[in-house]
Amino acid sequence: MVLTADYHTHTPYSHGKNTVEENVCQAKKLGLQQIGITDHGFSHVAFGLRRKKLASYINDCKSAEEKYGVKVLVGIETNVRGVDGVTDLTEKDFENFDIFFCGKHVFVWYDTFTDFTKYGCGNFFADKFTKKPSEKLIALNTKAYINAIKKNPLDAVTHLGYLCPADALEVAKCASDYGTYIELNSKKQHLTDEELTEIIAKTSARFIINSDAHSANRVGDKALIEAQLMRLNFPMERVDNVEGRLPTFRFSEYKKRM
């Protein structure tokens, strides 16, 4: 399997170890056509991209693209901030970004106190102190994912279900309906074999493979997810950033209509 592009990488603008240029240099060495720089969203308390650094962030991406000849997409991995699907990217921010990803993270500024207690703390304590999440929590998380997809022109949902157990099938159905990709994350296994098999069988959802690299030496890394896909005899025609293919992202199409 040959990766065409890696759209999920981090830099010190959030909590990656290497610079934008170092990530892009690695992408060049690997022969990738495109790379996304997708640091964490503004509401991440400890590791979020700061608005005062946004101009520098964009400039670093443009400079690295010019230097290495690899298409660099200015991206962001926003946070789901509540069950209503609100993220930390607003329409006034759209002009500054090329790709719009979204995932569940801990230590973010939630939209409401109820979101903090039921959604934020609920997932944190379930992960730390329970063996099996409650059906109520799974329903809550599923609703948050679905609302985020419906209310935002998301290109991809990142590490679906990681530290946030949800009904992956229902989320994938919604993603398919709205043209949002399901990320296959090679940093941490977030979907079980059973979940992936069911999604393939029962939806038309499409996928992209990403490294979720927090250091330059992991840019383009696909080993973990490749092993799972080979084990499942996964239909690789459903993955849009391999073997020379490039995805059609929802966010760019949305911005053309604005």
PDB file of C-alpha atoms in Angstrom:
ATOM      1  CA  MET A   1       0.000   0.000   0.000  1.00  0.00           C
ATOM      2  CA  VAL A   2       1.441   3.337  -1.083  1.00  0.00           C
ATOM      3  CA  LEU A   3       0.281   6.424   0.780  1.00  0.00           C
ATOM      4  CA  THR A   4      -0.357   9.440  -1.461  1.00  0.00           C
ATOM      5  CA  ALA A   5      -0.819  12.010   1.293  1.00  0.00           C
ATOM      6  CA  ASP A   6      -0.808  12.314   5.069  1.00  0.00           C
ATOM      7  CA  TYR A   7      -3.331  14.873   6.256  1.00  0.00           C
ATOM      8  CA  HIS A   8      -3.033  14.638  10.048  1.00  0.00           C
ATOM      9  CA  THR A   9       0.251  15.880  11.509  1.00  0.00           C
ATOM     10  CA  HIS A  10       1.164  18.084  14.478  1.00  0.00           C
ATOM     11  CA  THR A  11       3.871  20.639  15.212  1.00  0.00           C
ATOM     12  CA  PRO A  12       4.920  22.738  18.233  1.00  0.00           C
ATOM     13  CA  TYR A  13       1.979  25.030  17.441  1.00  0.00           C
ATOM     14  CA  SER A  14       0.058  22.431  19.461  1.00  0.00           C
ATOM     15  CA  HIS A  15       2.101  19.580  20.960  1.00  0.00           C
ATOM     16  CA  GLY A  16       4.104  18.143  18.115  1.00  0.00           C
ATOM     17  CA  LYS A  17       7.882  17.900  18.438  1.00  0.00           C
ATOM     18  CA  ASN A  18       9.035  19.042  15.009  1.00  0.00           C
ATOM     19  CA  THR A  19       8.469  22.164  12.955  1.00  0.00           C
ATOM     20  CA  VAL A  20       6.199  22.539   9.965  1.00  0.00           C
ATOM     21  CA  GLU A  21       9.259  22.527   7.713  1.00  0.00           C
ATOM     22  CA  GLU A  22      10.616  19.330   9.260  1.00  0.00           C
ATOM     23  CA  ASN A  23       7.283  17.569   8.758  1.00  0.00           C
ATOM     24  CA  VAL A  24       7.126  18.710   5.138  1.00  0.00           C
ATOM     25  CA  CYS A  25      10.744  17.693   4.551  1.00  0.00           C
ATOM     26  CA  GLN A  26       9.876  14.183   5.714  1.00  0.00           C
ATOM     27  CA  ALA A  27       6.838  14.123   3.419  1.00  0.00           C
ATOM     28  CA  LYS A  28       9.138  15.054   0.529  1.00  0.00           C
ATOM     29  CA  LYS A  29      11.533  12.219   1.386  1.00  0.00           C
ATOM     30  CA  LEU A  30       8.649   9.756   1.389  1.00  0.00           C
ATOM     31  CA  GLY A  31       7.345  10.954  -1.973  1.00  0.00           C
ATOM     32  CA  LEU A  32       4.014  12.182  -0.617  1.00  0.00           C
ATOM     33  CA  GLN A  33       2.089  14.512  -2.894  1.00  0.00           C
ATOM     34  CA  GLN A  34       0.377  16.388  -0.065  1.00  0.00           C
ATOM     35  CA  ILE A  35       0.643  16.880   3.670  1.00  0.00           C
ATOM     36  CA  GLY A  36      -1.765  18.439   6.125  1.00  0.00           C
ATOM     37  CA  ILE A  37      -0.571  20.413   9.132  1.00  0.00           C
ATOM     38  CA  THR A  38      -3.447  19.975  11.561  1.00  0.00           C
ATOM     39  CA  ASP A  39      -2.625  21.291  14.982  1.00  0.00           C
ATOM     40  CA  HIS A  40      -5.208  21.135  17.736  1.00  0.00           C
ATOM     41  CA  GLY A  41      -8.087  23.593  17.809  1.00  0.00           C
ATOM     42  CA  PHE A  42      -8.233  26.863  19.680  1.00  0.00           C
ATOM     43  CA  SER A  43     -10.232  25.530  22.636  1.00  0.00           C
ATOM     44  CA  HIS A  44      -7.665  22.926  23.678  1.00  0.00           C
ATOM     45  CA  VAL A  45      -6.549  24.245  27.058  1.00  0.00           C
ATOM     46  CA  ALA A  46      -2.968  22.973  27.070  1.00  0.00           C
ATOM     47  CA  PHE A  47      -2.100  22.264  23.454  1.00  0.00           C
ATOM     48  CA  GLY A  48      -4.324  24.334  21.215  1.00  0.00           C
ATOM     49  CA  LEU A  49      -3.267  26.512  18.302  1.00  0.00           C
ATOM     50  CA  ARG A  50      -3.350  30.122  19.498  1.00  0.00           C
ATOM     51  CA  ARG A  51      -5.001  32.754  17.340  1.00  0.00           C
ATOM     52  CA  LYS A  52      -2.144  35.190  17.903  1.00  0.00           C
ATOM     53  CA  LYS A  53       0.152  32.673  16.190  1.00  0.00           C
ATOM     54  CA  LEU A  54      -2.153  31.940  13.269  1.00  0.00           C
ATOM     55  CA  ALA A  55      -0.377  34.255  10.806  1.00  0.00           C
ATOM     56  CA  SER A  56       2.950  32.592  11.591  1.00  0.00           C
ATOM     57  CA  TYR A  57       1.349  29.153  11.266  1.00  0.00           C
ATOM     58  CA  ILE A  58       0.019  29.942   7.804  1.00  0.00           C
ATOM     59  CA  ASN A  59       3.301  31.513   6.708  1.00  0.00           C
ATOM     60  CA  ASP A  60       5.276  28.459   7.835  1.00  0.00           C
ATOM     61  CA  CYS A  61       3.011  26.214   5.764  1.00  0.00           C
ATOM     62  CA  LYS A  62       3.360  28.377   2.654  1.00  0.00           C
ATOM     63  CA  SER A  63       7.126  28.694   3.024  1.00  0.00           C
ATOM     64  CA  ALA A  64       7.587  24.938   3.417  1.00  0.00           C
ATOM     65  CA  GLU A  65       5.458  24.274   0.347  1.00  0.00           C
ATOM     66  CA  GLU A  66       7.579  26.644  -1.740  1.00  0.00           C
ATOM     67  CA  LYS A  67      10.829  25.127  -0.454  1.00  0.00           C
ATOM     68  CA  TYR A  68       9.992  21.437  -0.885  1.00  0.00           C
ATOM     69  CA  GLY A  69       7.404  21.382  -3.672  1.00  0.00           C
ATOM     70  CA  VAL A  70       4.943  19.334  -1.626  1.00  0.00           C
ATOM     71  CA  LYS A  71       1.410  20.674  -1.380  1.00  0.00           C
ATOM     72  CA  VAL A  72       0.925  21.799   2.219  1.00  0.00           C
ATOM     73  CA  LEU A  73      -2.641  22.167   3.429  1.00  0.00           C
ATOM     74  CA  VAL A  74      -3.189  24.540   6.326  1.00  0.00           C
ATOM     75  CA  GLY A  75      -5.403  22.515   8.599  1.00  0.00           C
ATOM     76  CA  ILE A  76      -6.784  22.220  12.082  1.00  0.00           C
ATOM     77  CA  GLU A  77      -7.949  19.318  14.215  1.00  0.00           C
ATOM     78  CA  THR A  78     -10.798  20.990  16.007  1.00  0.00           C
ATOM     79  CA  ASN A  79     -12.373  19.764  19.208  1.00  0.00           C
ATOM     80  CA  VAL A  80     -15.931  18.603  19.699  1.00  0.00           C
ATOM     81  CA  ARG A  81     -16.940  21.048  22.429  1.00  0.00           C
ATOM     82  CA  GLY A  82     -20.360  19.686  23.247  1.00  0.00           C
ATOM     83  CA  VAL A  83     -23.223  17.367  22.448  1.00  0.00           C
ATOM     84  CA  ASP A  84     -24.777  19.943  20.116  1.00  0.00           C
ATOM     85  CA  GLY A  85     -21.796  19.455  17.810  1.00  0.00           C
ATOM     86  CA  VAL A  86     -20.154  22.837  18.290  1.00  0.00           C
ATOM     87  CA  THR A  87     -16.444  22.971  17.448  1.00  0.00           C
ATOM     88  CA  ASP A  88     -13.844  25.679  17.966  1.00  0.00           C
ATOM     89  CA  LEU A  89     -13.760  26.777  14.333  1.00  0.00           C
ATOM     90  CA  THR A  90     -16.265  29.428  13.335  1.00  0.00           C
ATOM     91  CA  GLU A  91     -17.217  30.634   9.878  1.00  0.00           C
ATOM     92  CA  LYS A  92     -15.058  33.731  10.274  1.00  0.00           C
ATOM     93  CA  ASP A  93     -12.045  31.386  10.542  1.00  0.00           C
ATOM     94  CA  PHE A  94     -12.789  29.443   7.388  1.00  0.00           C
ATOM     95  CA  GLU A  95     -10.740  31.611   5.031  1.00  0.00           C
ATOM     96  CA  ASN A  96      -7.553  30.774   6.944  1.00  0.00           C
ATOM     97  CA  PHE A  97      -7.749  26.994   6.568  1.00  0.00           C
ATOM     98  CA  ASP A  98      -7.693  24.394   3.808  1.00  0.00           C
ATOM     99  CA  ILE A  99      -8.818  21.334   5.771  1.00  0.00           C
ATOM    100  CA  PHE A 100     -11.192  21.002   8.700  1.00  0.00           C
ATOM    101  CA  PHE A 101     -10.852  17.900  10.881  1.00  0.00           C
ATOM    102  CA  CYS A 102     -12.598  17.244  14.164  1.00  0.00           C
ATOM    103  CA  GLY A 103     -12.205  14.821  17.036  1.00  0.00           C
ATOM    104  CA  LYS A 104     -12.918  14.328  20.706  1.00  0.00           C
ATOM    105  CA  HIS A 105     -10.137  15.412  23.065  1.00  0.00           C
ATOM    106  CA  VAL A 106      -9.757  15.922  26.791  1.00  0.00           C
ATOM    107  CA  PHE A 107      -8.848  19.217  28.460  1.00  0.00           C
ATOM    108  CA  VAL A 108     -10.802  21.539  26.200  1.00  0.00           C
ATOM    109  CA  TRP A 109     -13.076  24.472  26.906  1.00  0.00           C
ATOM    110  CA  TYR A 110     -16.512  22.914  26.557  1.00  0.00           C
ATOM    111  CA  ASP A 111     -19.474  24.814  25.214  1.00  0.00           C
ATOM    112  CA  THR A 112     -21.573  24.642  28.381  1.00  0.00           C
ATOM    113  CA  PHE A 113     -21.152  23.485  31.962  1.00  0.00           C
ATOM    114  CA  THR A 114     -23.442  20.550  31.183  1.00  0.00           C
ATOM    115  CA  ASP A 115     -21.145  19.552  28.318  1.00  0.00           C
ATOM    116  CA  PHE A 116     -18.180  19.738  30.693  1.00  0.00           C
ATOM    117  CA  THR A 117     -19.809  17.518  33.310  1.00  0.00           C
ATOM    118  CA  LYS A 118     -21.711  14.981  31.212  1.00  0.00           C
ATOM    119  CA  TYR A 119     -19.637  14.866  28.031  1.00  0.00           C
ATOM    120  CA  GLY A 120     -16.153  15.851  29.149  1.00  0.00           C
ATOM    121  CA  CYS A 121     -16.002  14.424  32.659  1.00  0.00           C
ATOM    122  CA  GLY A 122     -18.330  11.561  31.749  1.00  0.00           C
ATOM    123  CA  ASN A 123     -15.860  10.240  29.183  1.00  0.00           C
ATOM    124  CA  PHE A 124     -12.820  10.910  31.362  1.00  0.00           C
ATOM    125  CA  PHE A 125     -14.164   8.992  34.346  1.00  0.00           C
ATOM    126  CA  ALA A 126     -15.547   6.193  32.175  1.00  0.00           C
ATOM    127  CA  ASP A 127     -12.103   5.691  30.658  1.00  0.00           C
ATOM    128  CA  LYS A 128     -10.274   5.794  33.980  1.00  0.00           C
ATOM    129  CA  PHE A 129     -12.645   3.999  36.333  1.00  0.00           C
ATOM    130  CA  THR A 130     -15.074   1.734  34.463  1.00  0.00           C
ATOM    131  CA  LYS A 131     -14.553  -1.424  32.461  1.00  0.00           C
ATOM    132  CA  LYS A 132     -17.485  -0.860  30.149  1.00  0.00           C
ATOM    133  CA  PRO A 133     -19.097   2.461  29.151  1.00  0.00           C
ATOM    134  CA  SER A 134     -22.791   2.880  29.788  1.00  0.00           C
ATOM    135  CA  GLU A 135     -25.297   2.813  26.965  1.00  0.00           C
ATOM    136  CA  LYS A 136     -26.274   6.347  27.978  1.00  0.00           C
ATOM    137  CA  LEU A 137     -22.722   7.613  27.486  1.00  0.00           C
ATOM    138  CA  ILE A 138     -22.388   5.842  24.139  1.00  0.00           C
ATOM    139  CA  ALA A 139     -25.636   7.480  22.965  1.00  0.00           C
ATOM    140  CA  LEU A 140     -24.417  10.875  24.164  1.00  0.00           C
ATOM    141  CA  ASN A 141     -21.111  10.544  22.325  1.00  0.00           C
ATOM    142  CA  THR A 142     -22.794   9.297  19.180  1.00  0.00           C
ATOM    143  CA  LYS A 143     -25.105  12.305  19.207  1.00  0.00           C
ATOM    144  CA  ALA A 144     -22.133  14.665  19.601  1.00  0.00           C
ATOM    145  CA  TYR A 145     -20.310  13.162  16.610  1.00  0.00           C
ATOM    146  CA  ILE A 146     -23.409  13.217  14.428  1.00  0.00           C
ATOM    147  CA  ASN A 147     -24.265  16.798  15.323  1.00  0.00           C
ATOM    148  CA  ALA A 148     -20.691  17.883  14.590  1.00  0.00           C
ATOM    149  CA  ILE A 149     -20.882  16.322  11.121  1.00  0.00           C
ATOM    150  CA  LYS A 150     -24.287  17.825  10.387  1.00  0.00           C
ATOM    151  CA  LYS A 151     -23.508  21.332  11.638  1.00  0.00           C
ATOM    152  CA  ASN A 152     -19.962  21.750  10.308  1.00  0.00           C
ATOM    153  CA  PRO A 153     -18.412  21.107   6.869  1.00  0.00           C
ATOM    154  CA  LEU A 154     -15.995  18.560   8.331  1.00  0.00           C
ATOM    155  CA  ASP A 155     -13.517  16.875   6.043  1.00  0.00           C
ATOM    156  CA  ALA A 156     -12.886  14.015   8.459  1.00  0.00           C
ATOM    157  CA  VAL A 157     -13.681  12.671  11.889  1.00  0.00           C
ATOM    158  CA  THR A 158     -10.395  11.818  13.583  1.00  0.00           C
ATOM    159  CA  HIS A 159      -9.791   8.686  15.701  1.00  0.00           C
ATOM    160  CA  LEU A 160     -13.532   7.958  15.971  1.00  0.00           C
ATOM    161  CA  GLY A 161     -14.417   6.527  19.378  1.00  0.00           C
ATOM    162  CA  TYR A 162     -10.992   6.953  20.951  1.00  0.00           C
ATOM    163  CA  LEU A 163     -11.530   7.860  24.641  1.00  0.00           C
ATOM    164  CA  CYS A 164     -15.104   8.558  23.553  1.00  0.00           C
ATOM    165  CA  PRO A 165     -17.047   5.311  22.960  1.00  0.00           C
ATOM    166  CA  ALA A 166     -19.726   5.749  20.332  1.00  0.00           C
ATOM    167  CA  ASP A 167     -21.871   3.793  17.902  1.00  0.00           C
ATOM    168  CA  ALA A 168     -19.361   3.820  15.047  1.00  0.00           C
ATOM    169  CA  LEU A 169     -21.888   2.482  12.545  1.00  0.00           C
ATOM    170  CA  GLU A 170     -24.344   5.328  13.141  1.00  0.00           C
ATOM    171  CA  VAL A 171     -21.579   7.918  12.934  1.00  0.00           C
ATOM    172  CA  ALA A 172     -20.320   6.376   9.691  1.00  0.00           C
ATOM    173  CA  LYS A 173     -23.813   6.452   8.192  1.00  0.00           C
ATOM    174  CA  CYS A 174     -24.031  10.166   8.913  1.00  0.00           C
ATOM    175  CA  ALA A 175     -20.511  10.791   7.611  1.00  0.00           C
ATOM    176  CA  SER A 176     -21.412   9.023   4.387  1.00  0.00           C
ATOM    177  CA  ASP A 177     -24.554  11.116   3.963  1.00  0.00           C
ATOM    178  CA  TYR A 178     -22.673  14.400   4.434  1.00  0.00           C
ATOM    179  CA  GLY A 179     -19.442  13.614   2.590  1.00  0.00           C
ATOM    180  CA  THR A 180     -17.204  13.493   5.669  1.00  0.00           C
ATOM    181  CA  TYR A 181     -14.368  10.973   5.735  1.00  0.00           C
ATOM    182  CA  ILE A 182     -13.744   8.490   8.509  1.00  0.00           C
ATOM    183  CA  GLU A 183     -10.090   8.648   9.433  1.00  0.00           C
ATOM    184  CA  LEU A 184      -8.131   5.423   9.794  1.00  0.00           C
ATOM    185  CA  ASN A 185      -5.571   6.519  12.365  1.00  0.00           C
ATOM    186  CA  SER A 186      -2.176   4.815  12.435  1.00  0.00           C
ATOM    187  CA  LYS A 187      -1.121   6.208  15.813  1.00  0.00           C
ATOM    188  CA  LYS A 188      -3.736   4.429  17.884  1.00  0.00           C
ATOM    189  CA  GLN A 189      -6.268   1.732  17.016  1.00  0.00           C
ATOM    190  CA  HIS A 190      -9.640   3.328  17.561  1.00  0.00           C
ATOM    191  CA  LEU A 191     -12.016   1.083  15.613  1.00  0.00           C
ATOM    192  CA  THR A 192     -12.218  -2.622  16.293  1.00  0.00           C
ATOM    193  CA  ASP A 193     -12.156  -5.207  13.543  1.00  0.00           C
ATOM    194  CA  GLU A 194     -15.849  -5.770  14.117  1.00  0.00           C
ATOM    195  CA  GLU A 195     -16.693  -2.063  13.844  1.00  0.00           C
ATOM    196  CA  LEU A 196     -14.730  -1.612  10.619  1.00  0.00           C
ATOM    197  CA  THR A 197     -16.244  -4.724   9.070  1.00  0.00           C
ATOM    198  CA  GLU A 198     -19.757  -3.548   9.920  1.00  0.00           C
ATOM    199  CA  ILE A 199     -19.137  -0.045   8.559  1.00  0.00           C
ATOM    200  CA  ILE A 200     -17.878  -1.452   5.253  1.00  0.00           C
ATOM    201  CA  ALA A 201     -20.806  -3.862   4.947  1.00  0.00           C
ATOM    202  CA  LYS A 202     -23.597  -1.468   5.908  1.00  0.00           C
ATOM    203  CA  THR A 203     -22.536   1.998   4.735  1.00  0.00           C
ATOM    204  CA  SER A 204     -20.926   3.717   1.774  1.00  0.00           C
ATOM    205  CA  ALA A 205     -18.565   5.674   4.042  1.00  0.00           C
ATOM    206  CA  ARG A 206     -15.179   6.559   2.630  1.00  0.00           C
ATOM    207  CA  PHE A 207     -11.858   6.686   4.415  1.00  0.00           C
ATOM    208  CA  ILE A 208      -8.484   8.374   4.582  1.00  0.00           C
ATOM    209  CA  ILE A 209      -5.394   6.961   6.294  1.00  0.00           C
ATOM    210  CA  ASN A 210      -3.418   9.359   8.485  1.00  0.00           C
ATOM    211  CA  SER A 211      -0.400   9.057  10.753  1.00  0.00           C
ATOM    212  CA  ASP A 212      -1.494  11.536  13.453  1.00  0.00           C
ATOM    213  CA  ALA A 213       2.229  12.239  13.641  1.00  0.00           C
ATOM    214  CA  HIS A 214       3.499  14.201  16.617  1.00  0.00           C
ATOM    215  CA  SER A 215       7.069  13.989  15.361  1.00  0.00           C
ATOM    216  CA  ALA A 216       8.542  14.235  11.874  1.00  0.00           C
ATOM    217  CA  ASN A 217       9.790  10.652  11.874  1.00  0.00           C
ATOM    218  CA  ARG A 218       6.193   9.441  12.034  1.00  0.00           C
ATOM    219  CA  VAL A 219       4.914  11.454   9.068  1.00  0.00           C
ATOM    220  CA  GLY A 220       3.533   8.971   6.569  1.00  0.00           C
ATOM    221  CA  ASP A 221       3.557   6.104   9.074  1.00  0.00           C
ATOM    222  CA  LYS A 222       0.847   3.590   8.185  1.00  0.00           C
ATOM    223  CA  ALA A 223       2.139   0.421   9.813  1.00  0.00           C
ATOM    224  CA  LEU A 224      -0.472   0.009  12.552  1.00  0.00           C
ATOM    225  CA  ILE A 225      -3.522   0.583  10.382  1.00  0.00           C
ATOM    226  CA  GLU A 226      -2.054  -1.305   7.415  1.00  0.00           C
ATOM    227  CA  ALA A 227      -1.749  -4.424   9.545  1.00  0.00           C
ATOM    228  CA  GLN A 228      -5.397  -4.185  10.561  1.00  0.00           C
ATOM    229  CA  LEU A 229      -6.596  -3.561   7.005  1.00  0.00           C
ATOM    230  CA  MET A 230      -4.619  -6.506   5.658  1.00  0.00           C
ATOM    231  CA  ARG A 231      -6.037  -8.736   8.391  1.00  0.00           C
ATOM    232  CA  LEU A 232      -9.577  -7.732   7.386  1.00  0.00           C
ATOM    233  CA  ASN A 233      -8.981  -7.934   3.632  1.00  0.00           C
ATOM    234  CA  PHE A 234     -10.246  -4.351   3.614  1.00  0.00           C
ATOM    235  CA  PRO A 235     -11.534  -3.004   0.258  1.00  0.00           C
ATOM    236  CA  MET A 236      -8.803  -0.441  -0.441  1.00  0.00           C
ATOM    237  CA  GLU A 237     -10.871   1.220  -3.156  1.00  0.00           C
ATOM    238  CA  ARG A 238     -12.775   2.823  -0.267  1.00  0.00           C
ATOM    239  CA  VAL A 239      -9.605   4.682   0.835  1.00  0.00           C
ATOM    240  CA  ASP A 240      -9.029   7.908  -1.076  1.00  0.00           C
ATOM    241  CA  ASN A 241      -5.418   8.837  -0.241  1.00  0.00           C
ATOM    242  CA  VAL A 242      -3.534   5.752  -1.409  1.00  0.00           C
ATOM    243  CA  GLU A 243      -2.157   4.462  -4.708  1.00  0.00           C
ATOM    244  CA  GLY A 244      -2.020   7.919  -6.292  1.00  0.00           C
ATOM    245  CA  ARG A 245      -5.561   8.917  -5.337  1.00  0.00           C
ATOM    246  CA  LEU A 246      -6.402  12.200  -3.626  1.00  0.00           C
ATOM    247  CA  PRO A 247      -9.613  12.841  -1.688  1.00  0.00           C
ATOM    248  CA  THR A 248     -12.308  15.362  -2.497  1.00  0.00           C
ATOM    249  CA  PHE A 249     -12.688  17.332   0.686  1.00  0.00           C
ATOM    250  CA  ARG A 250     -16.041  18.677   1.799  1.00  0.00           C
ATOM    251  CA  PHE A 251     -14.654  21.860   3.349  1.00  0.00           C
ATOM    252  CA  SER A 252     -13.130  23.215   0.134  1.00  0.00           C
ATOM    253  CA  GLU A 253     -16.340  22.531  -1.759  1.00  0.00           C
ATOM    254  CA  TYR A 254     -18.330  24.293   0.959  1.00  0.00           C
ATOM    255  CA  LYS A 255     -16.122  27.374   0.796  1.00  0.00           C
ATOM    256  CA  LYS A 256     -16.650  27.663  -2.964  1.00  0.00           C
ATOM    257  CA  ARG A 257     -20.365  28.113  -2.313  1.00  0.00           C
ATOM    258  CA  MET A 258     -19.945  30.731   0.422  1.00  0.00           C
TER     259      MET A 258
END
